PDB file of C-alpha atoms in Angstrom:
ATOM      1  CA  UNK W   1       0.000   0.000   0.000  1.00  0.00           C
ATOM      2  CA  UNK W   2       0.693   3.541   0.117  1.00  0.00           C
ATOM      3  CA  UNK W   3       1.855   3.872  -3.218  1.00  0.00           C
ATOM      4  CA  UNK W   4       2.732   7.415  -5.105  1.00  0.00           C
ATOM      5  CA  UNK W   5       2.844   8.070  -8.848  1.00  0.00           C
ATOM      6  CA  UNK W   6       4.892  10.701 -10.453  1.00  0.00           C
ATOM      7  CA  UNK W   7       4.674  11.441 -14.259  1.00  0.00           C
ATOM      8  CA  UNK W   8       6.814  11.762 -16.177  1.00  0.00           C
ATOM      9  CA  UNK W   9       9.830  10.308 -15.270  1.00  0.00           C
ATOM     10  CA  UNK W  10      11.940  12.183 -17.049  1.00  0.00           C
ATOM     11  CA  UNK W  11      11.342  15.274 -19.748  1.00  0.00           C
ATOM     12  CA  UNK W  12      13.323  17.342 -21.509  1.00  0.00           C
ATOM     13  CA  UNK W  13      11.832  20.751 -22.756  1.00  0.00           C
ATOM     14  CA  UNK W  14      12.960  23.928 -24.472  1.00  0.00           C
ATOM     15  CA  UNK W  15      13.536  27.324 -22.258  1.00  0.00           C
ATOM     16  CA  UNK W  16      10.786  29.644 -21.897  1.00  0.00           C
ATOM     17  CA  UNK W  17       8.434  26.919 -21.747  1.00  0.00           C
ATOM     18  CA  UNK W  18       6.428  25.225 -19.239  1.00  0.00           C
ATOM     19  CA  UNK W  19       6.020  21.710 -17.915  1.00  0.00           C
ATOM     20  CA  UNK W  20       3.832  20.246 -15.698  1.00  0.00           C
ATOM     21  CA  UNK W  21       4.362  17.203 -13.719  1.00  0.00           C
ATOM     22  CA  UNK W  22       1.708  15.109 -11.822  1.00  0.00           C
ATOM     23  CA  UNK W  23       1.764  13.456  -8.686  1.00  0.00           C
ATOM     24  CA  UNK W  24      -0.825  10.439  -8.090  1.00  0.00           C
ATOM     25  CA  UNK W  25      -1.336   8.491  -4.922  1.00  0.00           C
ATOM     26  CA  UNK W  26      -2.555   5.568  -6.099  1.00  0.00           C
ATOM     27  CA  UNK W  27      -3.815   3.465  -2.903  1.00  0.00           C
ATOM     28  CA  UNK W  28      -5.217   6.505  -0.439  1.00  0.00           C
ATOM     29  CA  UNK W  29      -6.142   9.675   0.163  1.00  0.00           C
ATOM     30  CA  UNK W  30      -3.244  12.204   0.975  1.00  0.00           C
ATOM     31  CA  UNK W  31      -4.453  15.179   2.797  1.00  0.00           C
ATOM     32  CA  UNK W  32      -1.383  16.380   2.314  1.00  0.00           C
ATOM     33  CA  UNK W  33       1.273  16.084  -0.286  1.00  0.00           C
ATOM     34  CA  UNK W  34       4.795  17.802  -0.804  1.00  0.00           C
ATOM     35  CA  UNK W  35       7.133  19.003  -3.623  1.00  0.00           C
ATOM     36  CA  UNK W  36      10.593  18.558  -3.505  1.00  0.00           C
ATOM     37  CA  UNK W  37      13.690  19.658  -5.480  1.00  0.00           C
ATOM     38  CA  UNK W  38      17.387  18.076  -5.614  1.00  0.00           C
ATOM     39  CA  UNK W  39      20.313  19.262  -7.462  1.00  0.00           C
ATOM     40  CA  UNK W  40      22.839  16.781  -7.908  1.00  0.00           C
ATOM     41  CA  UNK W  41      24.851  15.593  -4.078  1.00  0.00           C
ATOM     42  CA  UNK W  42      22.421  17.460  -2.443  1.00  0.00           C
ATOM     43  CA  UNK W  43      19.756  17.209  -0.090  1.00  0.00           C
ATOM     44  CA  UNK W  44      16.015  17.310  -0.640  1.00  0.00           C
ATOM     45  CA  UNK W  45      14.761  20.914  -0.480  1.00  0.00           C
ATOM     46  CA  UNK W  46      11.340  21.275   0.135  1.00  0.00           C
ATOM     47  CA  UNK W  47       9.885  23.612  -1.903  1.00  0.00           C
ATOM     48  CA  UNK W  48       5.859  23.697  -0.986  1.00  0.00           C
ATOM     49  CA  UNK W  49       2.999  22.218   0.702  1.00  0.00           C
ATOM     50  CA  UNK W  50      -0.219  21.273  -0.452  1.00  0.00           C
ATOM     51  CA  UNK W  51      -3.464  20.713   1.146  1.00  0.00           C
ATOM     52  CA  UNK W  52      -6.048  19.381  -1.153  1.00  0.00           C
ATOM     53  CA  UNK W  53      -8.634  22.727  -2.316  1.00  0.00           C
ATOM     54  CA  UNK W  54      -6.672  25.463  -0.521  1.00  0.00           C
ATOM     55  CA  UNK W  55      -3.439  27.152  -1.946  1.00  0.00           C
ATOM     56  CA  UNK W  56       0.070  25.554  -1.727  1.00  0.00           C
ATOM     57  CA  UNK W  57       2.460  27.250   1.353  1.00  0.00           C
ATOM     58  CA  UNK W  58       5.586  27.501  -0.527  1.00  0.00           C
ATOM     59  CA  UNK W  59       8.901  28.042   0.798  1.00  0.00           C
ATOM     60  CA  UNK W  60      10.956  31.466   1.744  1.00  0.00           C
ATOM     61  CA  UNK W  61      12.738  31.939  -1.584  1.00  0.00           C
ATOM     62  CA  UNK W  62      10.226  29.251  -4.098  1.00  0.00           C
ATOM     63  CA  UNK W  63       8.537  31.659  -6.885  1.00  0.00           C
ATOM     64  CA  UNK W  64       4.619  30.464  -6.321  1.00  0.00           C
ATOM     65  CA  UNK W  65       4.160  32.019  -9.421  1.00  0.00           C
ATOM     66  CA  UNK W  66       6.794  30.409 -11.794  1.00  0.00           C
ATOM     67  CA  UNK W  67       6.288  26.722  -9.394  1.00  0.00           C
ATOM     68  CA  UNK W  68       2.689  26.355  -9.895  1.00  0.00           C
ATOM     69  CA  UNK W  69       0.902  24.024  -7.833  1.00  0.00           C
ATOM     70  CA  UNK W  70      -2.819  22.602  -7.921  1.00  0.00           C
ATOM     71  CA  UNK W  71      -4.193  20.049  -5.485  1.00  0.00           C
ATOM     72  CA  UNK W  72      -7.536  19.244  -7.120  1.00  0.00           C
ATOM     73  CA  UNK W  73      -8.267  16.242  -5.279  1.00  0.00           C
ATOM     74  CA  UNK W  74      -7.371  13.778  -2.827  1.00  0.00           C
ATOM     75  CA  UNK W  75      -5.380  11.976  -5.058  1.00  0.00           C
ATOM     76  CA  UNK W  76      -3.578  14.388  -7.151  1.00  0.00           C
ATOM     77  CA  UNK W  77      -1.524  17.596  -7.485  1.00  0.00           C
ATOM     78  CA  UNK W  78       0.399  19.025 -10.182  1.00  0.00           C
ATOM     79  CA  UNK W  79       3.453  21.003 -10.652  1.00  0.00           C
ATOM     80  CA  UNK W  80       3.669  23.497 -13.318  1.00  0.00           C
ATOM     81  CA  UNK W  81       7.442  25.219 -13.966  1.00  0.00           C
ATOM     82  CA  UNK W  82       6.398  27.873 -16.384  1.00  0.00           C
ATOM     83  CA  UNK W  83       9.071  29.722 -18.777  1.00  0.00           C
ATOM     84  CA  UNK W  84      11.551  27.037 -17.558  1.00  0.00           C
ATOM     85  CA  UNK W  85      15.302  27.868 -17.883  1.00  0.00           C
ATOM     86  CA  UNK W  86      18.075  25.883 -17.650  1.00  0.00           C
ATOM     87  CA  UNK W  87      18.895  26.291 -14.083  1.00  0.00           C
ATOM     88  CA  UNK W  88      15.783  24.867 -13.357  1.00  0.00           C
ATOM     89  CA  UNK W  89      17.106  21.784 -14.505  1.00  0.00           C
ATOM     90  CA  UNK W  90      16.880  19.093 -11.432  1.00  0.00           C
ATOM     91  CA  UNK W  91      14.920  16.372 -10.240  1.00  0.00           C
ATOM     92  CA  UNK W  92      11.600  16.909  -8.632  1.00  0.00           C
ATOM     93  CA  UNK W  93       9.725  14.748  -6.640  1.00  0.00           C
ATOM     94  CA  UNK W  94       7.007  14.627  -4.712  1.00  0.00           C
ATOM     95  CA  UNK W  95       5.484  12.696  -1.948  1.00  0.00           C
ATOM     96  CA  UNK W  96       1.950  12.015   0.140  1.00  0.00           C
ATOM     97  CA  UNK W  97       1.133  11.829   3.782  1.00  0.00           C
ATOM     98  CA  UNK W  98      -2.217  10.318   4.558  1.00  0.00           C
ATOM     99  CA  UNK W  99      -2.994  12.450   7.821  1.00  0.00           C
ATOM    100  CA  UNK W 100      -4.385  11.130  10.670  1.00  0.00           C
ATOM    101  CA  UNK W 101      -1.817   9.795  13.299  1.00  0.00           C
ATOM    102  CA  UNK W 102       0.824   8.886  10.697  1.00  0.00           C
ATOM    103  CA  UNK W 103       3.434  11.486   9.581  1.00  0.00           C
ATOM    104  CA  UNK W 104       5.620   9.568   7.068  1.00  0.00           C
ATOM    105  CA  UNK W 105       5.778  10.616   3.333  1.00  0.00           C
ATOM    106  CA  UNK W 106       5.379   8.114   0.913  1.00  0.00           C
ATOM    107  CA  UNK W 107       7.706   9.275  -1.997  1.00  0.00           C
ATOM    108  CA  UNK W 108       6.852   9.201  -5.738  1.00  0.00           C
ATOM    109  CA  UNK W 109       9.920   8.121  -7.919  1.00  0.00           C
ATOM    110  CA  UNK W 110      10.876  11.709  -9.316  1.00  0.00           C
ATOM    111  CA  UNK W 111      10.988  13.288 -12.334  1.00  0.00           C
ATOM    112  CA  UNK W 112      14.061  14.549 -14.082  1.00  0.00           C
ATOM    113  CA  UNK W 113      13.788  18.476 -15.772  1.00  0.00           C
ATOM    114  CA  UNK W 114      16.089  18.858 -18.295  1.00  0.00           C
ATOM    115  CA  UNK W 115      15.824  22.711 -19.760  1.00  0.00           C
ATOM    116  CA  UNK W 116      17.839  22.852 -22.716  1.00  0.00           C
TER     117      UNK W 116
ATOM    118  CA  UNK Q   1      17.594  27.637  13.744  1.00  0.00           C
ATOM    119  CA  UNK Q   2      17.085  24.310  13.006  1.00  0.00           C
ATOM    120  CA  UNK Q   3      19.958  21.963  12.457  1.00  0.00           C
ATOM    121  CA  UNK Q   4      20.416  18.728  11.651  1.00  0.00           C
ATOM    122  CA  UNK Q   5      23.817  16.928  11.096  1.00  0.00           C
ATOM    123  CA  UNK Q   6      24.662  13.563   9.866  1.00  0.00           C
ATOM    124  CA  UNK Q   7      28.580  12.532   8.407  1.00  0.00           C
ATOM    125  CA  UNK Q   8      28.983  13.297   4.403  1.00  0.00           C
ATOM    126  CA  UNK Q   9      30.028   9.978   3.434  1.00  0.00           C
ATOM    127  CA  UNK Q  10      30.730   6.796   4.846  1.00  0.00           C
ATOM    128  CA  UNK Q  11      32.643   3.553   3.670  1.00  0.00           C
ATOM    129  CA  UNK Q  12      32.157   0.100   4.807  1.00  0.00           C
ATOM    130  CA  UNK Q  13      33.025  -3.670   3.513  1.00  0.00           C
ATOM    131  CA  UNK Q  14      30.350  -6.344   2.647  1.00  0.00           C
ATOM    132  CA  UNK Q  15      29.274  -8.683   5.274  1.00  0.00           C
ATOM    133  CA  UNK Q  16      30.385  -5.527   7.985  1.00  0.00           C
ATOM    134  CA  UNK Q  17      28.700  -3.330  10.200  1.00  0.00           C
ATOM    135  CA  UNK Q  18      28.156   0.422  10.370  1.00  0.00           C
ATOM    136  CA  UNK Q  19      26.733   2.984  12.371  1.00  0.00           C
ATOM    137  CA  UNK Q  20      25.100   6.562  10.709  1.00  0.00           C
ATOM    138  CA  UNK Q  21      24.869   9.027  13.270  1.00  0.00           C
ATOM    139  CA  UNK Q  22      22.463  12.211  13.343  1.00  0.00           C
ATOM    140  CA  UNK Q  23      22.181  15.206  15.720  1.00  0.00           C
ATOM    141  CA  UNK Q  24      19.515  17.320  15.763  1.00  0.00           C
ATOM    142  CA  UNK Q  25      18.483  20.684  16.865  1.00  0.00           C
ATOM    143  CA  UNK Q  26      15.134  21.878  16.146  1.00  0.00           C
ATOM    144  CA  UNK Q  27      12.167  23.709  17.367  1.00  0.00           C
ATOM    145  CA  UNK Q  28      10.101  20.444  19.114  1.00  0.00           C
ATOM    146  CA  UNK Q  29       9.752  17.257  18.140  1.00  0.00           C
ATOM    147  CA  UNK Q  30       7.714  14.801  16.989  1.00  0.00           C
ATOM    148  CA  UNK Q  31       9.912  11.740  16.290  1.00  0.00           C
ATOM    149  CA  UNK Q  32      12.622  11.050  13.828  1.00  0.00           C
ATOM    150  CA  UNK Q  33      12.814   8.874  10.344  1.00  0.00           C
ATOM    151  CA  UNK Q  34      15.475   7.367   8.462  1.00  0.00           C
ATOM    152  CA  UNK Q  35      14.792   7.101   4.364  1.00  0.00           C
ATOM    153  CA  UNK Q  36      17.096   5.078   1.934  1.00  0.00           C
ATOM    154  CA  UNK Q  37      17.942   6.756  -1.514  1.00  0.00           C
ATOM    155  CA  UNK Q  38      19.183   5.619  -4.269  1.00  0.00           C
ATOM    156  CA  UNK Q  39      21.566   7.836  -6.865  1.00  0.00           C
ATOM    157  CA  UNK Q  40      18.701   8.939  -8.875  1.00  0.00           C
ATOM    158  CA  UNK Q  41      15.972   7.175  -7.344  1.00  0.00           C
ATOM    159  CA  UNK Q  42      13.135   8.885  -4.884  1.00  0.00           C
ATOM    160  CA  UNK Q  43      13.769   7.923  -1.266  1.00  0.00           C
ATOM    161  CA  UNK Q  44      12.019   5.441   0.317  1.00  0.00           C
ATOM    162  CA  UNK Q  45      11.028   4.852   4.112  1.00  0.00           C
ATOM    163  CA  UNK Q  46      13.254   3.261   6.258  1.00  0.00           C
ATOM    164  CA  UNK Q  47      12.581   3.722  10.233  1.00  0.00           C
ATOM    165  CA  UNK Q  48      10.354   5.868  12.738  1.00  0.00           C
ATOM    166  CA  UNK Q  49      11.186   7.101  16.048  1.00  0.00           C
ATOM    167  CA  UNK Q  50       9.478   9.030  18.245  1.00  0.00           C
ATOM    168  CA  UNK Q  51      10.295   6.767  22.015  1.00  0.00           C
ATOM    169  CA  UNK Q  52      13.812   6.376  22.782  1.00  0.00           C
ATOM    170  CA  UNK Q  53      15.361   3.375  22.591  1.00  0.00           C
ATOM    171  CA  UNK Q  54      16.217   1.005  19.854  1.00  0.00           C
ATOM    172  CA  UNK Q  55      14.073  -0.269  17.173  1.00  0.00           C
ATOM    173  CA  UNK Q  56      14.673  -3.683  14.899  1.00  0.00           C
ATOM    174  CA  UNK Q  57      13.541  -4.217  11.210  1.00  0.00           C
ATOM    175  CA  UNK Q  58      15.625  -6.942  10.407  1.00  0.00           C
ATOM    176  CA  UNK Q  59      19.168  -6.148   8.761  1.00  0.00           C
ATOM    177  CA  UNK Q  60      18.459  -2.706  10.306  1.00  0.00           C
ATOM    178  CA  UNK Q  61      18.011  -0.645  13.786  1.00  0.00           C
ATOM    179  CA  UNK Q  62      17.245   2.769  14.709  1.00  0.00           C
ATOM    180  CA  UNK Q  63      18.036   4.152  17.854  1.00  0.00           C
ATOM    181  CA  UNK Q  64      16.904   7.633  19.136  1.00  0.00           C
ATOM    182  CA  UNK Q  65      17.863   9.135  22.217  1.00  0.00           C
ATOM    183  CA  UNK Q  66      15.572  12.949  22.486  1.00  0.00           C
ATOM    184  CA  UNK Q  67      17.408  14.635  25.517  1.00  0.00           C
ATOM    185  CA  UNK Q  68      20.727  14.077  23.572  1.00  0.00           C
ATOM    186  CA  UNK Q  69      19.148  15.291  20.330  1.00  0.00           C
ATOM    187  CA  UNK Q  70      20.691  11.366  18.959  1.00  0.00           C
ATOM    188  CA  UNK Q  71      19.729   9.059  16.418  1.00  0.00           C
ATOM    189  CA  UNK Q  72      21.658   6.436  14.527  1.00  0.00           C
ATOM    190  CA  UNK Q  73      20.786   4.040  12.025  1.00  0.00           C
ATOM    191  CA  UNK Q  74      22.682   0.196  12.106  1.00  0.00           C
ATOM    192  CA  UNK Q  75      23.170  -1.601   9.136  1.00  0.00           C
ATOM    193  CA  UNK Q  76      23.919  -4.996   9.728  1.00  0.00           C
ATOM    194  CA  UNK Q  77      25.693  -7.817   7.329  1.00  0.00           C
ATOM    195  CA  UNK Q  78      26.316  -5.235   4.789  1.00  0.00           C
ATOM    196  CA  UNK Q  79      25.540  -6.092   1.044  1.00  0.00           C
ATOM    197  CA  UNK Q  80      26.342  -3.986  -1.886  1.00  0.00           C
ATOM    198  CA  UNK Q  81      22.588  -3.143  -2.336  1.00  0.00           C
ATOM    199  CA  UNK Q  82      23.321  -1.124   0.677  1.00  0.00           C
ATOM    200  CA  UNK Q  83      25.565   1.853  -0.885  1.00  0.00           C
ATOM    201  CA  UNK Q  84      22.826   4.370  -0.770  1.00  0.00           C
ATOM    202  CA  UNK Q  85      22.137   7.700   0.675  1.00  0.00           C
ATOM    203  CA  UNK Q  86      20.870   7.447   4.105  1.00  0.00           C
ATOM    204  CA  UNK Q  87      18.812  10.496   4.959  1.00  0.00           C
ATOM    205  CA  UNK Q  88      17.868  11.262   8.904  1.00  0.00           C
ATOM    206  CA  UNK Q  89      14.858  13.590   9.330  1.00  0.00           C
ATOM    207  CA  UNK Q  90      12.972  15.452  11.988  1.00  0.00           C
ATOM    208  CA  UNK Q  91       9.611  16.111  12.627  1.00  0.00           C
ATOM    209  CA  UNK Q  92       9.596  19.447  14.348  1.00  0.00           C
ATOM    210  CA  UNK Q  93       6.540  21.229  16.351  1.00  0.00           C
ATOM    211  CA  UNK Q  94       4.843  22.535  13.454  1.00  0.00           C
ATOM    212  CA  UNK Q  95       4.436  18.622  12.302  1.00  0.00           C
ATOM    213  CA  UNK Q  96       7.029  20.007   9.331  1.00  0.00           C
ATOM    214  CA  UNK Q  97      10.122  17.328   8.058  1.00  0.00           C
ATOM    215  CA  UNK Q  98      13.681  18.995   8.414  1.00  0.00           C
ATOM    216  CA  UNK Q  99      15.539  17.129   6.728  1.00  0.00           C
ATOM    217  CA  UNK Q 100      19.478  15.949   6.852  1.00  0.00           C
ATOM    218  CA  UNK Q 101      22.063  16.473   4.039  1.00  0.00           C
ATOM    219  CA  UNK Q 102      22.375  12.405   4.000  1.00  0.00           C
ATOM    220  CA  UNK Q 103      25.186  10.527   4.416  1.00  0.00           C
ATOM    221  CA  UNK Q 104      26.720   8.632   1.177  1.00  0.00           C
ATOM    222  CA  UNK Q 105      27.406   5.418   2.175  1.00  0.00           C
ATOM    223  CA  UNK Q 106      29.979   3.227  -0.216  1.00  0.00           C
ATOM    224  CA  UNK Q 107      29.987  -0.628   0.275  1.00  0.00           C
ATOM    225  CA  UNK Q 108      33.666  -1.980  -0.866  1.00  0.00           C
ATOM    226  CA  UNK Q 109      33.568  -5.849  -1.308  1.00  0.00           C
TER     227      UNK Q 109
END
């Protein structure tokens, strides 16, 4: 159980455009789900939080309006990097917690951004 | 501020054991996990600590000690699978992960 879906795994795009990448959970309901960046040998660096039907909390120094994010439903949220350039070039991934008493993130398996 | 430090990198032999320490500092807490990752690969749950003392899952332990701020994660009869990143993470007051750098560990045979 407790299974999370990323897609795609891996995409390559042009700069000034935008890409969108979804995050699924597959087997429950997450009340909550996060978005993560890493650059290469480095740590995860959380860059918002999601609550299904209310606006993402996004990090000191995360542009909310070049990351956009949309948590339509229990199940999903998206992650739009609009007029990508090549520095935002890294691997993204996101991951679920159900709520309740539990507190551990259930990761998807990332997507690599290459901006070209 | 909040602070959480584990060692960079770490090398061990097959068949060996080895020890990943964390410290933290951070405003509260509400226990402590350990995630696996994989170069290039999402992590992926290891271990969950919120009572001190040690915890078994097989091939691997967790211990936490919360008035020393203290966690470390034992990897028992080593196998190359092993070489990983092993990330140590903190729940704080707010319910919000901090998260370690993670420590690199390479598995010689």
């Amino acid at each position: 159980g407790a299974v999370v879906s990323q897609h795609p795994s891996w995409v390559i795009c042009k700069s000034g455009t935008s890409v969108k990448i979804e995050c699924r959970s597959l087997d429950f309901q997450a009340t909550t789900m996060f978005w993560y960046r890493q650059f290469p040998k480095q740590s995860l660096m959380l860059m918002a939080t999601s609550n299904e039907g209310s606006k993402a909390t996004y990090e000191q120094g995360v542009e909310k309006d070049k990351f956009l994010i949309n948590h339509a439903s229990l199940t999903l949220s998206t992650l739009t990097v609009t007029s990508a350039h090549p520095e935002d070039s890294s691997f993204y991934i996101c991951s679920a917690r159900t709520g309740g008493e539990s507190y551990e993130q259930y990761f998807g398996p990332g997507t690599r951004l290459t901006v070209t | 501020g909040q602070n959480i430090d584990q060692p960079t990198e770490m090398t061990a032999t097959e068949g060996a054991i080895v020890q990943i320490n964390c410290t933290y500092q951070t405003s509260g807490f509400n226990g402590l996990f350990w995630y696996q990752q994989h170069a290039g690969e999402a992590p992926t749950f290891l271990s969950y600590n919120v009572l001190d003392g040690l915890e078994e899952k097989g091939r691997f332990s967790s211990f936490l000690s919360r008035s020393k701020g203290y966690s470390y994660l034992l990897l028992k009869e080593l196998q190359m699978k092993d070489s990983a990143s092993y990330l140590c993470a903190v729940l704080d007051s707010n319910y919000q992960l901090i998260w370690g750098a993670g420590t690199k560990l390479i598995i010689k045979p």
